[in-house]
């Protein structure tokens, strides 16, 4: 009979794995993926046979690679590095120079992997998506794709539905759908999983979750940063493709989906897909009425002056790429008919924050006097900068008169949970190794998201209008406020 301790260890431990990190010297690998793996190692989750193989074109050797990873972990793990633990971890690291587009380079990788083949083999493609097709074909041609192999694809998965389909088709020719893990790191955030827990682990909210009880929902993902030296990349992408098509629509799905029949990955993904398919299409004039696109002008960030988007390095002077989007979306289902979902995201906004704000209907008849700030009940699920859930209710102001004021019931996850939380990539990487697809996007979800986004971008392409300007350090163009004010609401935080 296993002891409690034995069982907890058995639950935590990952199966033996080989993780091949294409783009292993890049920014994402160094800043997020390798520090995340090191943290899981420190947490005792690594099995006795774990191998992390960095792969890129650079002709460096193993020692040089390990030194690079160490430097990065020192930088991105604020608690500091325990020398002994680092040495243990570094034994799992290896490096092989491979040009993903050169079939001949895969032989060395194949011979290294065959020496000690683990049950689970993961190819994490942390490179430009233009290399995905070639990489997968070369992996297959080198007989590197085993039954226990998984492939992880980083965003952006396409520029539109057609290009996304091309990627899916070429990867799908080598890997079956259950072997493909499409990452949206927002789904790895603890707060997003808490939203699932809140909705489907409690009976309290379900009767209130829909039309008649909720007046409207707001989803905001605001960045204070500008394009940060990645101007050329960003100008080809824009806020719609960078944030809305993936992260924001995924948040909307988790917020709006019906209870899945189980927590099986496909049960969850089936429900998310239904939400995407129920999004009312925005085409032609509907776009001008329901979507605001903006571009930041010179202004301020953190109290210092900053240049406008068109003055950033690598941005053409006549660029019409949007750095801000606000959308009024409608979900045509029984649950959500007539309940608008307002989405808003942008760069160089007033603060760095992300939240989902559920605004409930007001009482049908108000008996009491209210303070000016007292509005209907509100539930705020905050993802950034702090992971918290706040329910605002009205309570009596102390004193003689019966006057109501808002009071927050707040659950601060950082302060209330003693166990350190997993960073999104820690969660997602361990899920890939464990084979849990729940937090990864299925091919049909991706397709449905592009189907909704493409016509909006097409309407912009056909319009002569430039994106609306907004001063860096504000909450976006005035038209974004009008979009919601005309319905009698206001953006949370802009009140
Ligand atoms: P990056 O810093 O430019 O790194 C690219 C990596 O790919 C480097 O290791 C590079 O090394 C390698 N590489 C390039 N061409 C290669 C080839 N032909 N064969 C093998 N390796 C090759 O890019 P990144 O920022 O890490 O981003 C990687 C991917 O993740 C991109 O698709 C990006 O859009 C996505 N992403 C990044 C972030 C982020 O925060 N950085 C966030 C979300 C998604 P060599 O030059 O030595 O080959």
Coordinates of C-alpha atoms and ligand atoms in Angstrom, one line a residue:
X1 CA 0.0 0.0 0.0
X2 CA 1.7 3.3 -1.0
X3 CA 2.0 5.9 1.7
X4 CA 0.6 9.4 1.1
X5 CA 4.1 10.6 0.4
X6 CA 4.7 7.8 -2.1
X7 CA 1.5 8.7 -3.9
X8 CA 2.2 12.4 -4.1
X9 CA 5.6 11.7 -5.5
X10 CA 4.2 9.3 -8.0
X11 CA 1.6 11.9 -9.1
X12 CA 4.2 14.7 -9.5
X13 CA 6.9 12.8 -11.3
X14 CA 7.0 13.2 -15.1
X15 CA 7.6 10.2 -17.3
X16 CA 11.1 9.8 -18.8
X17 CA 11.4 12.2 -21.7
X18 CA 13.6 13.6 -24.5
X19 CA 12.7 17.2 -25.2
X20 CA 14.3 18.6 -28.4
X21 CA 14.1 22.3 -28.4
X22 CA 14.3 23.7 -32.0
X23 CA 15.2 27.4 -31.6
X24 CA 17.0 26.4 -28.4
X25 CA 19.3 29.5 -28.5
X26 CA 16.4 31.9 -29.2
X27 CA 14.7 34.5 -27.0
X28 CA 11.7 32.4 -26.0
X29 CA 13.8 29.3 -25.2
X30 CA 16.3 31.3 -23.1
X31 CA 13.9 33.7 -21.4
X32 CA 10.9 31.3 -20.7
X33 CA 11.3 27.7 -21.7
X34 CA 14.6 26.7 -20.2
X35 CA 14.1 28.6 -16.9
X36 CA 10.6 27.0 -16.7
X37 CA 12.2 23.5 -17.1
X38 CA 14.8 24.3 -14.5
X39 CA 12.1 25.3 -12.0
X40 CA 10.2 22.0 -12.6
X41 CA 13.6 20.3 -12.0
X42 CA 14.0 22.1 -8.7
X43 CA 10.4 21.2 -7.8
X44 CA 11.5 17.5 -8.0
X45 CA 9.4 16.7 -11.0
X46 CA 12.1 15.5 -13.3
X47 CA 12.4 11.7 -13.8
X48 CA 15.7 9.9 -13.7
X49 CA 16.0 9.9 -17.5
X50 CA 15.3 13.4 -18.8
X51 CA 17.1 15.0 -21.7
X52 CA 16.8 18.5 -23.0
X53 CA 18.4 18.9 -26.4
X54 CA 18.9 22.4 -27.7
X55 CA 18.9 22.7 -31.5
X56 CA 19.7 25.7 -33.7
X57 CA 22.0 26.5 -36.6
X58 CA 24.8 28.1 -34.4
X59 CA 27.9 25.9 -34.4
X60 CA 28.4 25.9 -30.6
X61 CA 29.3 22.9 -28.5
X62 CA 27.5 21.5 -25.5
X63 CA 29.7 23.4 -22.9
X64 CA 29.0 26.7 -24.7
X65 CA 25.3 25.9 -24.7
X66 CA 25.2 25.0 -21.1
X67 CA 27.0 28.2 -20.2
X68 CA 24.3 30.2 -22.2
X69 CA 21.5 28.4 -20.5
X70 CA 23.1 29.0 -17.1
X71 CA 23.5 32.7 -17.8
X72 CA 19.8 32.9 -18.7
X73 CA 18.6 30.9 -15.7
X74 CA 20.6 33.2 -13.4
X75 CA 18.9 36.2 -15.1
X76 CA 15.3 34.9 -15.1
X77 CA 15.2 33.0 -11.8
X78 CA 15.2 35.8 -9.2
X79 CA 15.7 33.4 -6.3
X80 CA 19.3 32.7 -7.5
X81 CA 21.0 29.5 -8.6
X82 CA 22.0 26.8 -6.1
X83 CA 25.3 25.6 -7.6
X84 CA 24.8 21.9 -6.8
X85 CA 21.3 21.8 -8.1
X86 CA 22.4 23.7 -11.3
X87 CA 25.1 21.1 -11.9
X88 CA 22.6 18.3 -11.6
X89 CA 20.2 20.0 -14.0
X90 CA 22.9 20.8 -16.5
X91 CA 23.6 17.1 -16.9
X92 CA 20.2 16.9 -18.6
X93 CA 21.2 19.5 -21.2
X94 CA 22.8 18.8 -24.6
X95 CA 23.1 20.7 -27.9
X96 CA 23.2 19.7 -31.5
X97 CA 23.7 22.1 -34.4
X98 CA 20.9 21.5 -37.0
X99 CA 19.7 23.7 -39.8
X100 CA 16.0 22.7 -39.7
X101 CA 15.8 23.2 -43.5
X102 CA 18.8 20.9 -44.2
X103 CA 17.8 17.2 -44.2
X104 CA 21.5 16.1 -43.9
X105 CA 21.8 17.8 -40.5
X106 CA 19.2 15.5 -38.9
X107 CA 21.5 12.4 -38.9
X108 CA 23.5 13.6 -35.9
X109 CA 20.3 14.4 -34.0
X110 CA 18.9 11.0 -34.9
X111 CA 22.1 9.2 -33.7
X112 CA 22.1 11.1 -30.4
X113 CA 18.5 10.4 -29.7
X114 CA 18.7 6.7 -30.5
X115 CA 21.4 6.2 -27.9
X116 CA 18.9 6.5 -25.1
X117 CA 15.4 6.7 -26.4
X118 CA 12.8 7.8 -23.8
X119 CA 9.1 6.8 -23.9
X120 CA 8.1 10.4 -24.5
X121 CA 9.8 12.4 -27.2
X122 CA 8.9 16.1 -27.6
X123 CA 9.9 18.3 -30.5
X124 CA 9.2 21.9 -29.4
X125 CA 9.4 24.2 -32.5
X126 CA 10.3 27.6 -31.0
X127 CA 11.2 29.0 -34.4
X128 CA 9.6 31.0 -37.2
X129 CA 6.5 29.0 -38.4
X130 CA 7.9 29.2 -42.0
X131 CA 10.2 26.4 -40.8
X132 CA 7.5 24.1 -39.4
X133 CA 6.7 22.2 -42.6
X134 CA 10.4 21.6 -43.5
X135 CA 11.3 20.6 -39.9
X136 CA 8.4 18.1 -39.6
X137 CA 9.2 16.6 -43.0
X138 CA 12.9 16.2 -42.1
X139 CA 12.0 14.6 -38.7
X140 CA 9.8 12.1 -40.5
X141 CA 12.4 11.4 -43.2
X142 CA 15.0 10.7 -40.4
X143 CA 12.6 8.3 -38.7
X144 CA 12.5 10.4 -35.6
X145 CA 8.8 10.4 -35.2
X146 CA 7.8 7.6 -32.9
X147 CA 4.4 6.7 -31.5
X148 CA 5.3 8.5 -28.2
X149 CA 6.3 11.7 -30.1
X150 CA 4.6 15.0 -29.6
X151 CA 5.2 18.3 -31.5
X152 CA 4.7 21.7 -29.9
X153 CA 3.9 24.7 -32.1
X154 CA 4.5 28.2 -31.0
X155 CA 2.3 31.1 -32.3
X156 CA 1.8 32.8 -34.7
X157 CA 0.1 29.9 -36.4
X158 CA -0.5 31.6 -39.7
X159 CA -1.2 35.1 -40.9
X160 CA -4.8 34.2 -41.8
X161 CA -7.0 31.1 -42.2
X162 CA -5.4 30.0 -45.4
X163 CA -1.8 30.1 -44.2
X164 CA -2.9 28.5 -40.8
X165 CA -4.5 25.7 -42.8
X166 CA -1.3 25.2 -44.8
X167 CA 0.7 24.8 -41.5
X168 CA -1.9 22.5 -40.1
X169 CA -2.0 20.4 -43.2
X170 CA 1.8 20.0 -43.5
X171 CA 2.2 19.2 -39.8
X172 CA -0.9 17.0 -39.9
X173 CA 0.7 15.0 -42.7
X174 CA 3.4 13.8 -40.3
X175 CA 1.7 14.0 -36.8
X176 CA -1.8 12.9 -35.8
X177 CA -3.9 15.5 -34.2
X178 CA -3.5 14.1 -30.6
X179 CA 0.3 14.5 -31.1
X180 CA 0.1 18.2 -31.9
X181 CA 0.2 20.7 -29.1
X182 CA -0.6 24.3 -30.2
X183 CA 0.5 26.6 -27.5
X184 CA -1.5 29.6 -26.3
X185 CA 0.4 30.5 -23.2
X186 CA -2.6 32.4 -21.8
X187 CA -4.3 29.1 -21.2
X188 CA -1.4 28.1 -19.0
X189 CA -2.0 31.0 -16.6
X190 CA -3.2 30.0 -13.2
X191 CA -5.9 32.7 -13.3
X192 CA -7.4 31.2 -16.5
X193 CA -7.6 27.8 -14.9
X194 CA -9.1 29.4 -11.8
X195 CA -11.8 30.7 -14.0
X196 CA -12.6 27.1 -15.0
X197 CA -12.5 26.2 -11.3
X198 CA -14.8 29.1 -10.4
X199 CA -17.3 28.3 -13.1
X200 CA -17.4 24.5 -12.9
X201 CA -16.3 23.7 -9.4
X202 CA -18.9 25.9 -7.7
X203 CA -22.7 25.9 -7.9
X204 CA -22.9 29.5 -6.9
X205 CA -22.2 31.2 -10.3
X206 CA -23.8 28.9 -12.8
X207 CA -27.4 30.1 -12.3
X208 CA -26.1 33.7 -12.8
X209 CA -23.9 33.0 -15.8
X210 CA -25.8 34.3 -18.8
X211 CA -28.4 36.6 -20.2
X212 CA -30.8 38.2 -17.7
X213 CA -28.2 38.1 -14.9
X214 CA -25.1 39.4 -16.7
X215 CA -25.4 42.7 -18.5
X216 CA -22.1 42.6 -20.3
X217 CA -18.5 41.2 -20.1
X218 CA -15.3 43.1 -20.7
X219 CA -11.9 41.5 -21.5
X220 CA -8.9 43.7 -21.5
X221 CA -5.3 42.8 -22.2
X222 CA -3.3 46.0 -21.9
X223 CA 0.4 46.4 -22.5
X224 CA 2.4 49.4 -21.3
X225 CA 5.3 48.4 -23.6
X226 CA 5.7 49.4 -27.2
X227 CA 7.2 47.3 -30.0
X228 CA 10.5 46.9 -28.0
X229 CA 12.9 46.5 -30.9
X230 CA 10.6 44.0 -32.7
X231 CA 9.1 46.6 -35.0
X232 CA 9.6 44.8 -38.2
X233 CA 7.9 41.6 -36.8
X234 CA 5.1 43.6 -35.2
X235 CA 4.3 45.6 -38.3
X236 CA 3.6 42.4 -40.2
X237 CA 1.4 41.2 -37.3
X238 CA -0.6 43.9 -35.5
X239 CA -2.8 43.6 -32.4
X240 CA -5.6 41.6 -34.1
X241 CA -3.3 38.7 -35.0
X242 CA -0.9 39.1 -32.1
X243 CA -3.5 39.2 -29.3
X244 CA -7.2 38.9 -30.4
X245 CA -7.1 35.9 -32.7
X246 CA -5.4 33.7 -30.0
X247 CA -5.3 34.9 -26.4
X248 CA -8.4 37.1 -26.3
X249 CA -10.6 34.6 -28.1
X250 CA -9.4 31.8 -25.9
X251 CA -10.3 33.9 -22.8
X252 CA -13.7 34.6 -24.3
X253 CA -14.2 30.9 -24.8
X254 CA -13.3 29.9 -21.3
X255 CA -15.6 32.7 -20.0
X256 CA -18.6 31.8 -22.3
X257 CA -18.4 28.0 -22.9
X258 CA -21.0 25.6 -21.6
X259 CA -20.1 23.1 -18.9
X260 CA -18.1 20.3 -20.7
X261 CA -19.3 16.8 -20.0
X262 CA -16.0 15.9 -18.4
X263 CA -12.5 17.3 -18.1
X264 CA -11.3 15.2 -21.0
X265 CA -9.3 17.5 -23.4
X266 CA -11.8 17.0 -26.3
X267 CA -14.8 17.6 -24.1
X268 CA -13.4 21.0 -23.1
X269 CA -12.2 21.8 -26.6
X270 CA -15.6 20.9 -28.1
X271 CA -17.3 23.5 -25.9
X272 CA -14.7 26.2 -26.7
X273 CA -15.2 25.5 -30.4
X274 CA -19.0 26.0 -30.1
X275 CA -18.4 29.4 -28.7
X276 CA -16.1 30.4 -31.6
X277 CA -18.7 29.1 -34.1
X278 CA -21.4 31.1 -32.3
X279 CA -19.5 34.4 -32.6
X280 CA -21.6 36.7 -34.7
X281 CA -19.6 37.5 -37.9
X282 CA -18.4 41.1 -38.3
X283 CA -18.2 42.0 -41.9
X284 CA -18.4 45.1 -44.1
X285 CA -20.1 48.0 -42.3
X286 CA -20.5 45.9 -39.1
X287 CA -16.8 46.3 -38.7
X288 CA -16.9 50.1 -38.7
X289 CA -19.7 50.0 -36.1
X290 CA -18.3 47.4 -33.8
X291 CA -14.5 47.5 -34.1
X292 CA -12.1 50.3 -33.3
X293 CA -8.5 50.0 -34.5
X294 CA -5.9 52.4 -33.2
X295 CA -2.2 53.3 -33.5
X296 CA -0.2 55.0 -30.8
X297 CA 1.3 58.5 -31.1
X298 CA 4.1 59.9 -29.1
X299 CA 3.3 60.2 -25.4
X300 CA 4.6 58.8 -22.2
X301 CA 5.4 55.5 -20.5
X302 CA 6.4 55.2 -16.9
X303 CA 6.7 59.0 -16.7
X304 CA 9.2 59.2 -19.6
X305 CA 8.5 60.5 -23.1
X306 CA 8.2 57.8 -25.8
X307 CA 8.0 58.0 -29.6
X308 CA 4.9 57.2 -31.6
X309 CA 4.5 53.9 -33.5
X310 CA 5.4 55.4 -36.9
X311 CA 8.7 56.7 -35.4
X312 CA 9.7 53.3 -34.0
X313 CA 12.7 51.6 -35.7
X314 CA 11.7 49.3 -38.6
X315 CA 8.2 50.8 -39.0
X316 CA 7.3 52.2 -42.5
X317 CA 6.2 55.9 -42.2
X318 CA 2.8 55.1 -43.7
X319 CA 2.1 51.9 -41.8
X320 CA -1.5 51.2 -41.0
X321 CA -0.8 48.3 -38.6
X322 CA -3.0 48.5 -35.6
X323 CA -1.4 48.7 -32.1
X324 CA -4.9 48.8 -30.5
X325 CA -8.2 47.0 -31.1
X326 CA -11.5 47.3 -29.3
X327 CA -14.4 45.0 -30.3
X328 CA -18.0 44.6 -29.4
X329 CA -18.6 40.9 -29.9
X330 CA -21.9 39.0 -29.7
X331 CA -22.3 35.3 -29.1
X332 CA -25.5 34.0 -30.7
X333 CA -26.5 31.3 -28.2
X334 CA -29.4 31.0 -25.8
X335 CA -27.1 31.7 -22.9
X336 CA -25.5 34.8 -24.3
X337 CA -28.1 36.4 -26.7
X338 CA -28.0 40.2 -26.1
X339 CA -25.0 40.1 -23.8
X340 CA -22.2 42.1 -25.4
X341 CA -18.6 41.0 -24.9
X342 CA -16.3 44.0 -25.2
X343 CA -12.7 43.1 -26.0
X344 CA -9.8 45.6 -25.8
X345 CA -6.1 45.2 -26.3
X346 CA -3.2 47.4 -27.2
X347 CA 0.4 48.5 -26.8
X348 CA 1.5 51.7 -25.0
X349 CA -1.6 51.8 -22.9
X350 CA -1.8 53.3 -19.4
X351 CA -0.8 50.2 -17.5
X352 CA 0.2 46.6 -17.9
X353 CA -2.8 44.6 -17.0
X354 CA -5.2 41.8 -18.1
X355 CA -8.6 41.0 -16.7
X356 CA -12.0 39.7 -17.4
X357 CA -14.8 41.8 -15.9
X358 CA -18.3 40.2 -15.5
X359 CA -20.9 42.9 -14.9
X360 CA -24.1 41.7 -13.4
X361 CA -27.5 43.3 -13.9
X362 CA -28.6 45.8 -11.3
X363 CA -31.4 45.0 -8.8
X364 CA -34.8 45.5 -10.5
X365 CA -35.9 48.1 -7.9
X366 CA -33.5 50.0 -5.7
X367 CA -34.7 50.6 -2.1
X368 CA -31.7 52.4 -0.8
X369 CA -29.7 55.5 -1.3
X370 CA -26.3 54.7 -3.0
X371 CA -22.9 56.4 -3.0
X372 CA -21.8 57.7 -6.4
X373 CA -19.4 54.7 -6.9
X374 CA -22.1 52.1 -6.1
X375 CA -23.1 50.2 -9.3
X376 CA -24.3 46.7 -10.0
X377 CA -22.4 43.7 -8.8
X378 CA -19.2 42.9 -10.6
X379 CA -16.8 40.0 -10.7
X380 CA -13.2 40.8 -11.8
X381 CA -10.9 37.9 -12.7
X382 CA -7.5 39.5 -12.8
X383 CA -4.7 37.8 -14.7
X384 CA -2.1 40.6 -14.5
X385 CA -0.3 42.1 -12.7
X386 CA -1.8 40.0 -9.9
X387 CA -3.7 36.8 -10.0
X388 CA -6.9 37.6 -8.1
X389 CA -10.7 37.3 -8.1
X390 CA -12.7 40.2 -6.8
X391 CA -16.5 40.2 -6.3
X392 CA -17.9 43.6 -5.7
X393 CA -21.1 43.7 -3.7
X394 CA -23.0 46.6 -2.1
X395 CA -23.0 46.9 1.7
X396 CA -24.3 49.5 4.1
X397 CA -22.1 52.5 4.9
X398 CA -21.6 52.5 8.7
X399 CA -23.7 55.2 10.3
X400 CA -27.3 56.2 10.8
X401 CA -28.5 56.4 7.2
X402 CA -29.2 53.4 5.0
X403 CA -26.7 54.3 2.3
X404 CA -24.9 51.7 0.2
X405 CA -21.3 51.6 -1.0
X406 CA -19.3 49.1 -2.9
X407 CA -17.2 46.5 -0.9
X408 CA -14.8 44.1 -2.5
X409 CA -14.6 40.4 -1.5
X410 CA -11.1 39.7 -2.8
X411 CA -9.2 36.4 -3.3
X412 CA -5.6 37.2 -3.9
X413 CA -4.1 34.0 -5.2
X414 CA -0.5 35.2 -4.7
X415 CA -1.0 35.9 -1.0
X416 CA -3.5 33.1 -0.2
X417 CA -1.7 30.2 -1.8
X418 CA 1.4 29.1 0.0
X419 CA 2.6 26.7 -2.8
X420 CA 4.5 28.7 -5.5
X421 CA 2.4 29.0 -8.6
X422 CA 3.5 27.5 -11.9
X423 CA 4.4 30.0 -14.6
X424 CA 2.3 29.4 -17.8
X425 CA 5.2 27.7 -19.6
X426 CA 6.0 25.4 -16.6
X427 CA 2.4 24.2 -16.7
X428 CA 2.2 23.8 -20.4
X429 CA 5.6 22.0 -20.8
X430 CA 4.7 19.5 -18.1
X431 CA 1.3 19.0 -19.7
X432 CA 3.0 18.2 -23.0
X433 CA 5.3 15.7 -21.3
X434 CA 2.3 14.2 -19.4
X435 CA 0.3 14.1 -22.6
X436 CA -2.6 16.4 -21.5
X437 CA -4.0 18.3 -24.4
X438 CA -6.7 20.3 -22.5
X439 CA -4.9 23.6 -22.5
X440 CA -3.8 23.4 -26.2
X441 CA -5.8 24.5 -29.2
X442 CA -7.2 22.0 -31.6
X443 CA -7.0 22.5 -35.3
X444 CA -10.7 23.2 -35.7
X445 CA -10.6 25.9 -32.9
X446 CA -7.7 27.6 -34.7
X447 CA -9.7 27.5 -37.9
X448 CA -12.8 28.9 -36.3
X449 CA -10.9 31.8 -34.7
X450 CA -9.4 32.8 -38.0
X451 CA -12.8 32.5 -39.7
X452 CA -14.0 35.2 -37.3
X453 CA -10.9 37.4 -37.5
X454 CA -10.2 37.4 -41.2
X455 CA -13.3 39.4 -42.4
X456 CA -12.5 42.1 -39.9
X457 CA -9.0 42.5 -41.3
X458 CA -10.4 42.3 -44.9
X459 CA -12.7 45.2 -44.1
X460 CA -9.8 47.2 -42.8
X461 CA -7.8 46.4 -45.9
X462 CA -10.6 47.7 -48.1
X463 CA -11.1 50.9 -46.1
X464 CA -9.3 54.2 -46.8
X465 CA -9.5 55.1 -43.1
X466 CA -6.3 55.1 -41.1
X467 CA -6.2 53.6 -37.6
X468 CA -7.4 56.1 -35.0
X469 CA -4.5 57.8 -33.2
X470 CA -4.1 57.7 -29.4
X471 CA -1.5 59.2 -27.2
X472 CA 0.9 56.6 -25.7
X473 CA 0.2 56.2 -22.0
X474 CA -3.6 56.5 -22.3
X475 CA -6.4 53.9 -22.7
X476 CA -6.5 54.1 -26.5
X477 CA -8.6 56.1 -29.0
X478 CA -11.6 58.1 -27.8
X479 CA -13.7 55.8 -30.2
X480 CA -12.9 52.9 -27.9
X481 CA -14.7 54.6 -25.0
X482 CA -17.6 55.6 -27.3
X483 CA -18.0 52.0 -28.4
X484 CA -19.0 51.0 -24.9
X485 CA -20.5 54.3 -23.6
X486 CA -23.1 54.3 -26.4
X487 CA -24.5 51.1 -24.8
X488 CA -24.6 52.8 -21.4
X489 CA -21.5 51.2 -19.9
X490 CA -17.8 52.2 -19.4
X491 CA -14.6 50.4 -19.5
X492 CA -13.6 49.1 -16.0
X493 CA -10.7 51.1 -14.7
X494 CA -11.6 54.1 -17.0
X495 CA -14.4 55.2 -14.7
Ligands
LIG1 P1 14.5 34.2 -32.0 O1 15.0 34.8 -30.7 O2 14.7 34.9 -33.3 O3 15.1 32.7 -32.1 C1 14.9 31.9 -33.2 C2 15.6 30.6 -32.9 O4 15.5 29.8 -34.0 C3 17.1 30.7 -32.7 O5 17.5 29.8 -31.7 C4 17.7 30.4 -34.0 O6 19.1 30.1 -33.9 C5 16.8 29.3 -34.5 N1 16.7 29.1 -35.9 C6 16.5 30.0 -36.9 N2 16.5 29.5 -38.1 C7 16.8 28.2 -37.9 C8 16.9 27.0 -38.7 N3 16.9 27.1 -40.1 N4 17.2 25.8 -38.2 C9 17.3 25.7 -36.8 N5 17.2 26.7 -36.0 C10 16.9 27.9 -36.5 O7 12.9 33.9 -31.9 P2 12.1 33.8 -30.5 O8 11.7 35.1 -30.0 O9 12.7 32.8 -29.6 O10 10.7 33.1 -31.1 C11 10.6 31.8 -31.5 C12 9.2 31.5 -32.0 O11 8.3 31.7 -30.9 C13 8.7 32.5 -33.1 O12 7.8 31.9 -33.9 C14 8.0 33.6 -32.2 O13 7.0 34.2 -33.0 C15 7.4 32.7 -31.2 N6 7.1 33.4 -29.9 C16 8.0 34.1 -29.3 C17 7.8 34.7 -28.1 C18 8.8 35.4 -27.3 O14 8.5 36.0 -26.2 N7 10.0 35.5 -27.8 C19 6.5 34.7 -27.6 C20 5.5 33.9 -28.2 C21 5.8 33.3 -29.4 P3 20.1 30.1 -35.0 O15 20.1 31.5 -35.6 O16 21.4 29.8 -34.4 O17 19.7 29.1 -36.0

